[in-house]
Coordinates of N, CA and C in Angstrom, one line a residue:
M45 N 69.0 124.9 95.5 CA 70.5 125.2 95.6 C 71.2 124.3 94.6
N46 N 72.1 124.9 93.9 CA 72.9 124.1 92.9 C 74.1 123.5 93.7
L47 N 74.2 122.1 93.6 CA 75.3 121.4 94.3 C 76.5 121.3 93.4
V48 N 77.7 121.4 93.9 CA 78.9 121.1 93.2 C 78.9 119.6 92.9
R49 N 79.2 119.2 91.7 CA 79.2 117.8 91.4 C 80.5 117.4 90.6
L50 N 80.8 116.1 90.8 CA 82.0 115.6 90.1 C 81.5 115.1 88.7
R51 N 82.4 115.2 87.7 CA 82.1 114.7 86.4 C 81.6 113.3 86.4
P52 N 80.8 112.9 85.5 CA 80.1 111.6 85.6 C 81.0 110.4 85.3
V53 N 82.1 110.6 84.6 CA 83.0 109.5 84.3 C 84.4 110.0 84.4
I54 N 85.3 109.2 84.9 CA 86.7 109.5 85.0 C 87.5 108.4 84.2
F55 N 88.2 108.9 83.2 CA 89.0 108.0 82.3 C 90.4 107.8 82.8
V56 N 90.9 106.6 83.0 CA 92.3 106.4 83.5 C 93.0 105.4 82.5
E57 N 94.3 105.7 82.2 CA 95.1 104.9 81.3 C 96.0 103.9 82.1
H58 N 95.9 102.7 81.8 CA 96.7 101.6 82.5 C 98.2 101.9 82.5
D59 N 98.7 102.2 81.4 CA 100.2 102.4 81.3 C 100.6 103.7 82.0
T60 N 99.8 104.7 82.0 CA 100.1 105.9 82.7 C 100.2 105.7 84.2
V61 N 99.3 104.9 84.8 CA 99.3 104.5 86.2 C 100.6 103.7 86.5
L62 N 100.9 102.8 85.6 CA 102.1 102.0 85.8 C 103.4 102.9 85.9
A63 N 103.4 103.9 84.9 CA 104.6 104.7 84.8 C 104.7 105.7 86.0
E64 N 103.6 106.1 86.6 CA 103.7 107.0 87.7 C 103.7 106.3 89.1
R65 N 103.5 105.0 89.1 CA 103.5 104.3 90.4 C 104.8 104.3 91.1
H66 N 104.8 104.5 92.4 CA 106.0 104.5 93.2 C 106.8 103.2 93.1
P67 N 108.1 103.2 93.0 CA 108.8 101.9 92.8 C 108.6 100.9 93.9
A68 N 108.3 101.3 95.1 CA 108.0 100.4 96.2 C 106.6 99.8 96.2
A69 N 105.7 100.4 95.4 CA 104.3 99.9 95.4 C 104.1 98.6 94.7
D70 N 103.2 97.8 95.3 CA 102.9 96.5 94.6 C 101.9 96.6 93.5
E71 N 101.6 95.5 92.9 CA 100.7 95.5 91.7 C 99.3 95.9 92.0
D72 N 98.9 95.9 93.3 CA 97.5 96.3 93.6 C 97.3 97.8 93.7
V73 N 98.4 98.6 93.8 CA 98.3 100.0 93.9 C 97.9 100.6 92.6
H74 N 96.7 101.2 92.5 CA 96.3 101.7 91.2 C 95.6 103.1 91.3
F75 N 95.9 103.8 92.4 CA 95.3 105.1 92.6 C 96.0 106.1 91.7
A76 N 95.2 106.7 90.7 CA 95.8 107.4 89.6 C 95.8 108.9 89.9
R77 N 96.9 109.6 89.5 CA 97.0 111.0 89.7 C 95.9 111.7 89.0
W78 N 95.6 111.3 87.8 CA 94.6 111.9 87.0 C 93.2 111.9 87.7
L79 N 92.9 110.8 88.4 CA 91.7 110.7 89.2 C 91.7 111.8 90.3
V80 N 92.8 111.9 91.0 CA 92.9 112.9 92.0 C 92.8 114.3 91.4
E81 N 93.4 114.6 90.3 CA 93.3 115.9 89.6 C 91.8 116.2 89.3
A82 N 91.1 115.2 88.8 CA 89.7 115.4 88.4 C 88.9 115.8 89.6
V83 N 89.1 115.0 90.7 CA 88.3 115.3 91.9 C 88.6 116.7 92.4
L84 N 89.9 117.0 92.5 CA 90.3 118.3 93.1 C 89.8 119.5 92.2
E85 N 89.8 119.3 90.9 CA 89.4 120.3 90.0 C 87.9 120.6 90.1
D86 N 87.1 119.5 90.3 CA 85.7 119.6 90.3 C 85.1 120.0 91.6
L87 N 85.7 119.6 92.7 CA 85.1 119.7 94.0 C 85.8 120.7 95.0
T88 N 87.0 121.3 94.6 CA 87.7 122.2 95.5 C 88.2 123.4 94.8
Q89 N 88.6 124.4 95.6 CA 89.2 125.6 95.1 C 90.6 125.7 95.7
P90 N 91.5 126.5 95.1 CA 92.8 126.8 95.7 C 92.7 127.3 97.1
G91 N 93.5 126.8 98.0 CA 93.5 127.2 99.4 C 92.7 126.2 100.2
D92 N 91.9 125.3 99.6 CA 91.0 124.4 100.4 C 91.9 123.4 101.1
R93 N 91.4 122.9 102.2 CA 92.0 121.8 103.0 C 91.6 120.5 102.5
V94 N 92.6 119.6 102.3 CA 92.3 118.3 101.7 C 93.0 117.2 102.7
L95 N 92.3 116.2 103.0 CA 92.8 115.1 103.8 C 92.7 113.8 103.1
D96 N 93.8 113.0 103.3 CA 93.8 111.6 102.8 C 94.1 110.7 104.0
P97 N 93.1 110.0 104.6 CA 93.4 109.1 105.8 C 94.2 107.9 105.5
F98 N 94.3 107.5 104.2 CA 95.1 106.4 103.8 C 96.1 106.9 102.8
A99 N 97.1 107.7 103.2 CA 97.9 108.5 102.3 C 98.8 107.7 101.4
G100 N 99.2 106.5 101.9 CA 100.0 105.6 101.0 C 101.3 106.3 100.6
F101 N 101.6 106.3 99.3 CA 102.8 106.9 98.8 C 102.6 108.4 98.4
G102 N 101.5 109.0 98.8 CA 101.4 110.4 98.8 C 100.8 111.0 97.5
T103 N 100.0 110.2 96.7 CA 99.5 110.7 95.5 C 98.5 111.8 95.7
T104 N 97.6 111.7 96.6 CA 96.6 112.8 96.9 C 97.4 114.0 97.4
L105 N 98.4 113.9 98.2 CA 99.1 115.0 98.8 C 99.9 115.7 97.7
Q106 N 100.6 114.9 96.9 CA 101.4 115.5 95.8 C 100.6 116.3 94.8
V107 N 99.4 115.8 94.4 CA 98.6 116.5 93.4 C 97.9 117.7 94.1
A108 N 97.4 117.5 95.3 CA 96.8 118.7 96.0 C 97.8 119.8 96.2
E109 N 99.0 119.5 96.6 CA 100.0 120.5 96.7 C 100.3 121.2 95.4
S110 N 100.4 120.5 94.3 CA 100.7 121.1 93.0 C 99.6 122.0 92.5
M111 N 98.4 121.7 93.1 CA 97.2 122.5 92.6 C 96.8 123.6 93.7
G112 N 97.7 123.9 94.6 CA 97.5 125.0 95.6 C 96.5 124.7 96.7
R113 N 96.3 123.4 97.0 CA 95.5 123.1 98.1 C 96.4 122.7 99.3
H114 N 95.9 122.8 100.5 CA 96.6 122.5 101.8 C 96.3 121.1 102.1
A115 N 97.3 120.2 102.0 CA 97.0 118.7 102.2 C 97.6 118.2 103.5
V116 N 96.8 117.2 104.0 CA 97.2 116.5 105.2 C 97.0 115.0 104.9
G117 N 97.9 114.2 105.3 CA 97.8 112.8 105.1 C 98.1 112.0 106.3
V118 N 97.4 110.9 106.6 CA 97.6 110.0 107.7 C 98.0 108.6 107.0
E119 N 99.1 108.1 107.5 CA 99.6 106.8 106.9 C 100.2 105.9 108.1
L120 N 99.8 104.7 108.0 CA 100.2 103.8 109.1 C 101.7 103.4 109.0
L121 N 102.2 103.1 107.8 CA 103.5 102.5 107.6 C 104.6 103.6 107.5
P122 N 105.6 103.6 108.3 CA 106.7 104.6 108.3 C 107.3 104.8 107.0
E123 N 107.6 103.7 106.2 CA 108.3 103.9 104.9 C 107.4 104.6 103.9
R124 N 106.1 104.4 104.0 CA 105.2 105.2 103.1 C 105.1 106.6 103.6
C125 N 105.1 106.9 104.9 CA 105.1 108.3 105.3 C 106.3 109.0 104.7
A126 N 107.5 108.3 104.7 CA 108.7 108.9 104.2 C 108.5 109.2 102.7
A127 N 107.9 108.2 102.0 CA 107.7 108.4 100.5 C 106.8 109.6 100.3
A128 N 105.7 109.7 101.1 CA 104.7 110.8 100.9 C 105.4 112.1 101.2
T129 N 106.2 112.2 102.2 CA 106.8 113.4 102.6 C 107.8 113.9 101.4
A130 N 108.4 112.9 100.8 CA 109.4 113.2 99.7 C 108.7 113.8 98.5
V131 N 107.5 113.3 98.2 CA 106.8 113.8 97.0 C 106.0 115.0 97.3
A132 N 105.6 115.3 98.6 CA 104.8 116.4 98.9 C 105.4 117.1 100.2
P133 N 106.5 117.7 100.0 CA 107.2 118.3 101.2 C 106.5 119.4 101.9
E134 N 105.6 120.1 101.2 CA 104.9 121.2 101.9 C 103.6 120.7 102.6
S135 N 103.3 119.4 102.4 CA 102.1 118.9 103.1 C 102.4 118.3 104.4
T136 N 101.4 118.1 105.2 CA 101.6 117.5 106.6 C 101.3 116.0 106.5
V137 N 102.3 115.2 106.9 CA 102.1 113.7 106.9 C 102.2 113.2 108.3
I138 N 101.2 112.5 108.7 CA 101.1 112.0 110.1 C 101.2 110.5 110.1
Q139 N 102.1 109.9 110.8 CA 102.1 108.5 111.0 C 101.1 108.1 112.0
G140 N 100.2 107.2 111.7 CA 99.1 106.8 112.6 C 98.1 105.9 112.0
D141 N 97.3 105.4 112.8 CA 96.2 104.4 112.4 C 94.9 105.2 112.1
A142 N 94.4 105.0 110.9 CA 93.2 105.8 110.5 C 92.0 105.5 111.4
R143 N 92.0 104.4 112.1 CA 90.9 104.1 113.0 C 90.9 105.1 114.2
E144 N 92.0 105.9 114.3 CA 92.1 106.9 115.4 C 92.1 108.3 114.8
L145 N 91.5 108.4 113.6 CA 91.6 109.6 112.8 C 91.3 110.9 113.6
A146 N 90.2 110.9 114.3 CA 89.8 112.1 115.0 C 90.8 112.6 116.0
Q147 N 91.6 111.7 116.5 CA 92.7 112.0 117.5 C 93.9 112.5 116.8
L148 N 94.0 112.3 115.5 CA 95.3 112.6 114.8 C 95.2 113.9 114.0
V149 N 94.0 114.3 113.6 CA 93.9 115.5 112.8 C 92.7 116.4 113.3
S150 N 92.7 117.6 112.9 CA 91.6 118.5 113.3 C 91.0 119.1 112.0
G151 N 89.7 119.1 112.0 CA 88.9 119.6 110.9 C 88.7 121.1 111.1
P152 N 87.9 121.7 110.2 CA 87.2 121.0 109.1 C 88.0 120.9 107.9
F153 N 87.7 119.9 107.0 CA 88.3 119.7 105.7 C 87.3 120.0 104.6
D154 N 87.7 120.6 103.5 CA 86.8 120.8 102.4 C 86.6 119.6 101.6
L155 N 87.7 118.7 101.5 CA 87.6 117.5 100.8 C 88.4 116.4 101.6
I156 N 87.8 115.2 101.7 CA 88.6 114.1 102.1 C 88.5 113.1 101.0
L157 N 89.7 112.8 100.4 CA 89.8 111.9 99.3 C 90.7 110.8 99.6
T158 N 90.3 109.5 99.3 CA 91.1 108.4 99.6 C 90.7 107.2 98.9
S159 N 91.6 106.2 98.9 CA 91.3 104.8 98.5 C 91.8 103.9 99.6
P160 N 90.9 103.1 100.2 CA 91.4 102.3 101.3 C 92.1 101.1 100.8
P161 N 92.9 100.4 101.7 CA 93.5 99.1 101.3 C 92.4 98.1 101.2
Y162 N 92.4 97.3 100.2 CA 91.3 96.4 99.9 C 91.4 95.0 100.6
M163 N 90.3 94.4 100.8 CA 90.2 93.1 101.3 C 89.0 92.4 100.6
A164 N 89.3 91.2 100.1 CA 88.2 90.4 99.5 C 87.6 89.5 100.5
S165 N 86.3 89.2 100.3 CA 85.6 88.4 101.3 C 86.1 87.0 101.4
D166 N 86.9 86.5 100.5 CA 87.5 85.2 100.6 C 89.0 85.2 100.9
D167 N 89.5 86.4 101.3 CA 90.9 86.5 101.7 C 91.1 85.8 103.0
G168 N 92.4 85.7 103.4 CA 92.8 85.1 104.7 C 92.5 86.1 105.8
S169 N 93.1 85.9 106.9 CA 92.8 86.8 108.1 C 93.7 88.0 108.3
E170 N 94.6 88.2 107.3 CA 95.5 89.4 107.5 C 94.7 90.7 107.4
D171 N 95.0 91.6 108.3 CA 94.2 92.9 108.4 C 94.8 93.9 107.5
P172 N 94.1 94.3 106.4 CA 94.6 95.4 105.5 C 94.8 96.7 106.2
L173 N 94.0 97.0 107.3 CA 94.1 98.3 108.0 C 95.2 98.3 109.0
A174 N 95.9 97.2 109.1 CA 97.1 97.1 110.0 C 98.3 96.7 109.2
G175 N 98.3 97.1 107.9 CA 99.5 96.8 107.1 C 99.5 95.3 106.7
Y176 N 98.4 94.7 106.6 CA 98.2 93.2 106.3 C 99.0 92.4 107.3
T177 N 98.9 92.8 108.6 CA 99.4 92.0 109.7 C 98.2 91.8 110.7
G178 N 98.3 90.9 111.6 CA 97.3 90.7 112.6 C 96.0 90.0 112.0
A179 N 95.1 89.6 112.8 CA 93.9 88.9 112.4 C 92.8 89.8 112.2
S180 N 92.0 89.5 111.1 CA 90.8 90.2 110.8 C 89.8 89.3 110.0
S181 N 88.7 89.8 109.6 CA 87.8 89.2 108.7 C 87.2 90.2 107.8
Y182 N 86.5 89.8 106.8 CA 85.8 90.8 105.9 C 84.8 91.6 106.7
E183 N 84.1 91.0 107.6 CA 83.1 91.7 108.3 C 83.7 92.7 109.3
A184 N 84.8 92.3 109.9 CA 85.5 93.2 110.8 C 86.2 94.4 110.1
Y185 N 86.7 94.0 108.9 CA 87.3 95.1 108.0 C 86.2 96.1 107.6
L186 N 85.0 95.7 107.2 CA 84.0 96.7 106.9 C 83.6 97.5 108.1
A187 N 83.5 96.8 109.3 CA 83.2 97.6 110.5 C 84.2 98.6 110.8
D188 N 85.5 98.3 110.6 CA 86.5 99.3 110.8 C 86.4 100.5 109.8
L189 N 86.1 100.1 108.6 CA 85.9 101.2 107.6 C 84.8 102.1 108.0
R190 N 83.7 101.5 108.5 CA 82.6 102.3 109.0 C 83.1 103.3 110.1
L191 N 83.9 102.8 111.0 CA 84.4 103.7 112.0 C 85.3 104.8 111.4
I192 N 86.1 104.5 110.5 CA 87.0 105.5 109.9 C 86.2 106.5 109.1
F193 N 85.3 106.0 108.2 CA 84.5 107.0 107.4 C 83.5 107.8 108.2
G194 N 83.1 107.2 109.3 CA 82.2 108.0 110.2 C 83.0 109.2 110.7
Q195 N 84.2 109.0 111.1 CA 85.1 110.1 111.6 C 85.3 111.1 110.4
C196 N 85.5 110.6 109.2 CA 85.7 111.5 108.1 C 84.5 112.4 107.9
V197 N 83.3 111.9 107.9 CA 82.1 112.7 107.8 C 82.1 113.8 108.8
E198 N 82.4 113.5 110.0 CA 82.4 114.5 111.1 C 83.5 115.5 111.0
L199 N 84.6 115.2 110.2 CA 85.7 116.2 110.0 C 85.4 117.1 108.8
L200 N 84.4 116.8 108.1 CA 84.1 117.7 106.9 C 83.5 119.0 107.3
A201 N 83.8 120.0 106.5 CA 83.1 121.3 106.5 C 81.7 121.1 106.1
P202 N 80.7 121.9 106.4 CA 79.3 121.7 106.0 C 79.1 121.5 104.5
S203 N 80.0 122.2 103.7 CA 79.9 122.1 102.3 C 80.9 121.1 101.7
G204 N 81.6 120.4 102.6 CA 82.7 119.5 102.1 C 82.2 118.2 101.5
H205 N 83.1 117.4 101.0 CA 82.9 116.2 100.3 C 83.8 115.1 100.8
L206 N 83.3 113.9 101.1 CA 84.1 112.7 101.3 C 84.1 111.9 100.0
V207 N 85.2 111.6 99.4 CA 85.3 111.0 98.1 C 86.1 109.7 98.3
V208 N 85.6 108.6 97.9 CA 86.3 107.3 98.1 C 86.3 106.5 96.8
N209 N 87.6 106.2 96.4 CA 87.8 105.4 95.2 C 87.9 103.9 95.6
V210 N 87.0 103.1 95.1 CA 87.0 101.7 95.5 C 86.4 100.9 94.4
A211 N 86.9 99.6 94.3 CA 86.4 98.8 93.2 C 85.8 97.5 93.8
N212 N 85.0 96.8 93.0 CA 84.6 95.4 93.3 C 85.8 94.6 92.9
I213 N 85.9 93.4 93.4 CA 87.0 92.5 93.2 C 86.5 91.2 92.6
D214 N 87.1 90.8 91.4 CA 86.8 89.6 90.7 C 88.0 88.8 90.4
T215 N 88.3 87.7 91.2 CA 89.5 86.9 91.0 C 89.3 85.9 89.9
G216 N 88.1 85.8 89.4 CA 87.8 84.7 88.5 C 87.1 83.5 89.2
N217 N 87.5 83.3 90.4 CA 86.9 82.3 91.3 C 85.9 82.8 92.3
H218 N 86.0 84.1 92.6 CA 85.2 84.7 93.6 C 85.0 86.2 93.3
F219 N 83.7 86.6 93.6 CA 83.4 88.0 93.4 C 83.1 88.7 94.7
T220 N 83.8 89.8 95.0 CA 83.5 90.5 96.3 C 82.9 91.9 95.9
P221 N 81.7 92.2 96.3 CA 81.1 93.5 96.0 C 81.6 94.6 96.9
L222 N 82.9 94.8 97.0 CA 83.5 95.7 97.9 C 83.0 97.1 97.7
A223 N 82.9 97.6 96.5 CA 82.5 99.0 96.2 C 81.0 99.1 96.7
W224 N 80.2 98.1 96.5 CA 78.8 98.2 96.8 C 78.6 98.1 98.4
D225 N 79.5 97.3 99.0 CA 79.4 97.2 100.5 C 79.8 98.6 101.1
I226 N 80.9 99.1 100.6 CA 81.4 100.4 101.1 C 80.4 101.5 100.8
G227 N 79.8 101.5 99.6 CA 78.7 102.4 99.2 C 77.6 102.4 100.2
R228 N 77.2 101.2 100.6 CA 76.1 101.1 101.6 C 76.4 101.7 102.9
I229 N 77.7 101.5 103.3 CA 78.1 102.1 104.6 C 78.1 103.6 104.5
L230 N 78.7 104.1 103.4 CA 78.8 105.6 103.2 C 77.4 106.2 103.2
G231 N 76.4 105.5 102.5 CA 75.1 106.1 102.5 C 74.4 106.1 103.8
E232 N 74.8 105.3 104.7 CA 74.3 105.3 106.1 C 74.9 106.4 107.0
L233 N 76.2 106.7 106.6 CA 76.9 107.7 107.4 C 76.7 109.1 107.0
G234 N 76.4 109.3 105.7 CA 76.2 110.7 105.2 C 75.2 110.6 104.0
R235 N 75.3 111.6 103.2 CA 74.3 111.7 102.0 C 75.1 111.3 100.8
L236 N 75.0 110.1 100.3 CA 75.6 109.6 99.1 C 75.0 110.3 97.9
T237 N 75.8 111.1 97.2 CA 75.3 111.9 96.1 C 75.7 111.4 94.7
Q238 N 76.8 110.7 94.6 CA 77.2 110.2 93.3 C 78.0 108.9 93.3
D239 N 77.8 108.1 92.3 CA 78.7 107.0 92.1 C 79.3 107.1 90.7
V240 N 80.5 107.6 90.6 CA 81.1 108.0 89.3 C 81.9 106.8 88.9
F241 N 81.8 106.4 87.6 CA 82.5 105.2 87.1 C 83.9 105.6 86.7
V242 N 84.9 104.8 87.1 CA 86.3 104.9 86.6 C 86.5 104.0 85.4
C243 N 86.7 104.6 84.3 CA 86.8 103.8 83.0 C 88.2 103.6 82.7
W244 N 88.7 102.4 82.7 CA 90.1 102.0 82.4 C 90.2 101.7 80.9
D245 N 91.3 102.0 80.3 CA 91.4 101.7 78.9 C 91.8 100.2 78.7
R246 N 92.3 99.6 79.8 CA 92.6 98.2 79.8 C 92.3 97.7 81.2
S247 N 91.9 96.4 81.3 CA 91.5 95.9 82.6 C 92.7 95.9 83.6
W248 N 92.5 96.0 84.9 CA 93.5 96.1 85.8 C 93.4 95.0 86.9
H249 N 94.4 94.1 86.8 CA 94.6 93.1 87.8 C 93.2 92.4 88.0
D250 N 92.7 92.3 89.3 CA 91.4 91.6 89.5 C 90.3 92.6 89.9
L251 N 90.4 93.8 89.4 CA 89.3 94.8 89.6 C 88.2 94.5 88.7
A252 N 86.9 94.6 89.2 CA 85.7 94.6 88.4 C 85.3 96.0 88.2
G253 N 84.1 96.4 88.6 CA 83.7 97.8 88.5 C 84.5 98.7 89.4
D254 N 85.0 99.8 88.9 CA 85.8 100.7 89.7 C 85.1 102.0 89.8
Y255 N 84.9 102.5 91.1 CA 84.0 103.7 91.3 C 84.7 104.8 92.1
V256 N 84.1 106.0 92.0 CA 84.4 107.1 92.9 C 83.1 107.4 93.5
L257 N 83.0 107.2 94.9 CA 81.7 107.4 95.6 C 81.9 108.8 96.3
V258 N 80.8 109.6 96.2 CA 80.9 111.0 96.7 C 79.8 111.1 97.8
V259 N 80.2 111.6 99.0 CA 79.4 111.7 100.1 C 79.4 113.1 100.7
R260 N 78.3 113.7 101.1 CA 78.2 114.9 101.7 C 77.6 114.8 103.1
P261 N 78.0 115.6 104.1 CA 77.4 115.5 105.4 C 75.9 115.8 105.3
R262 N 75.1 115.2 106.1 CA 73.7 115.5 106.3 C 73.6 116.8 107.1
C263 N 72.6 117.6 106.9 CA 72.3 118.7 107.8 C 71.9 118.1 109.1
N264 N 72.0 118.9 110.2 CA 71.7 118.5 111.5 C 70.3 117.9 111.7
S265 N 69.3 118.5 111.0 CA 67.9 118.1 111.1 C 67.7 116.7 110.5
Q266 N 68.7 116.2 109.6 CA 68.5 114.9 109.0 C 69.3 113.8 109.7
R267 N 70.1 114.2 110.7 CA 70.9 113.2 111.4 C 70.0 112.4 112.4

């Protein structure tokens, strides 16, 4: 069987991302519209259902809507829900905690595309999944991502894809293999089929290798 696959490299321009970034977004927000367009073009068809469990300022929803897909986003912060609704008025935006994803949305989805909030292994105790409030740790953060992405896999259509954009973090003093840690988790939850490199024309903040990881559900006999 021929599997649908994502292009092997996605090129992103630093200045383009800066120009399109929402005014309220901080310097760490680097989820590019062109990346979303590439994933949607390669892995979906018009009319497909698309979910972003970390909808943020609505980049996935905005692009999906413009390309004729039916988009749903889950976002914790109310101000970001408002921003996402403004740029994607025909999409469904749900305010809620992605850790409760299965209670907030109903599948199946043809594509789940997201980039989670990042945490470095030497960061303080602020929880990225709670809007950088409350106590957490890198290990607890990864455990929560496992919970969220496990729900994502269960929400996929049998031929669907879970696509996660994530980078390793290099502050110069400390290296966090975040993309590799999340890749390991995804490979345990589903069938990891691709690690696509995101090629920036200029370096971005403290990102090291930036990746798009593609996961498909395992068939029942493989679970």
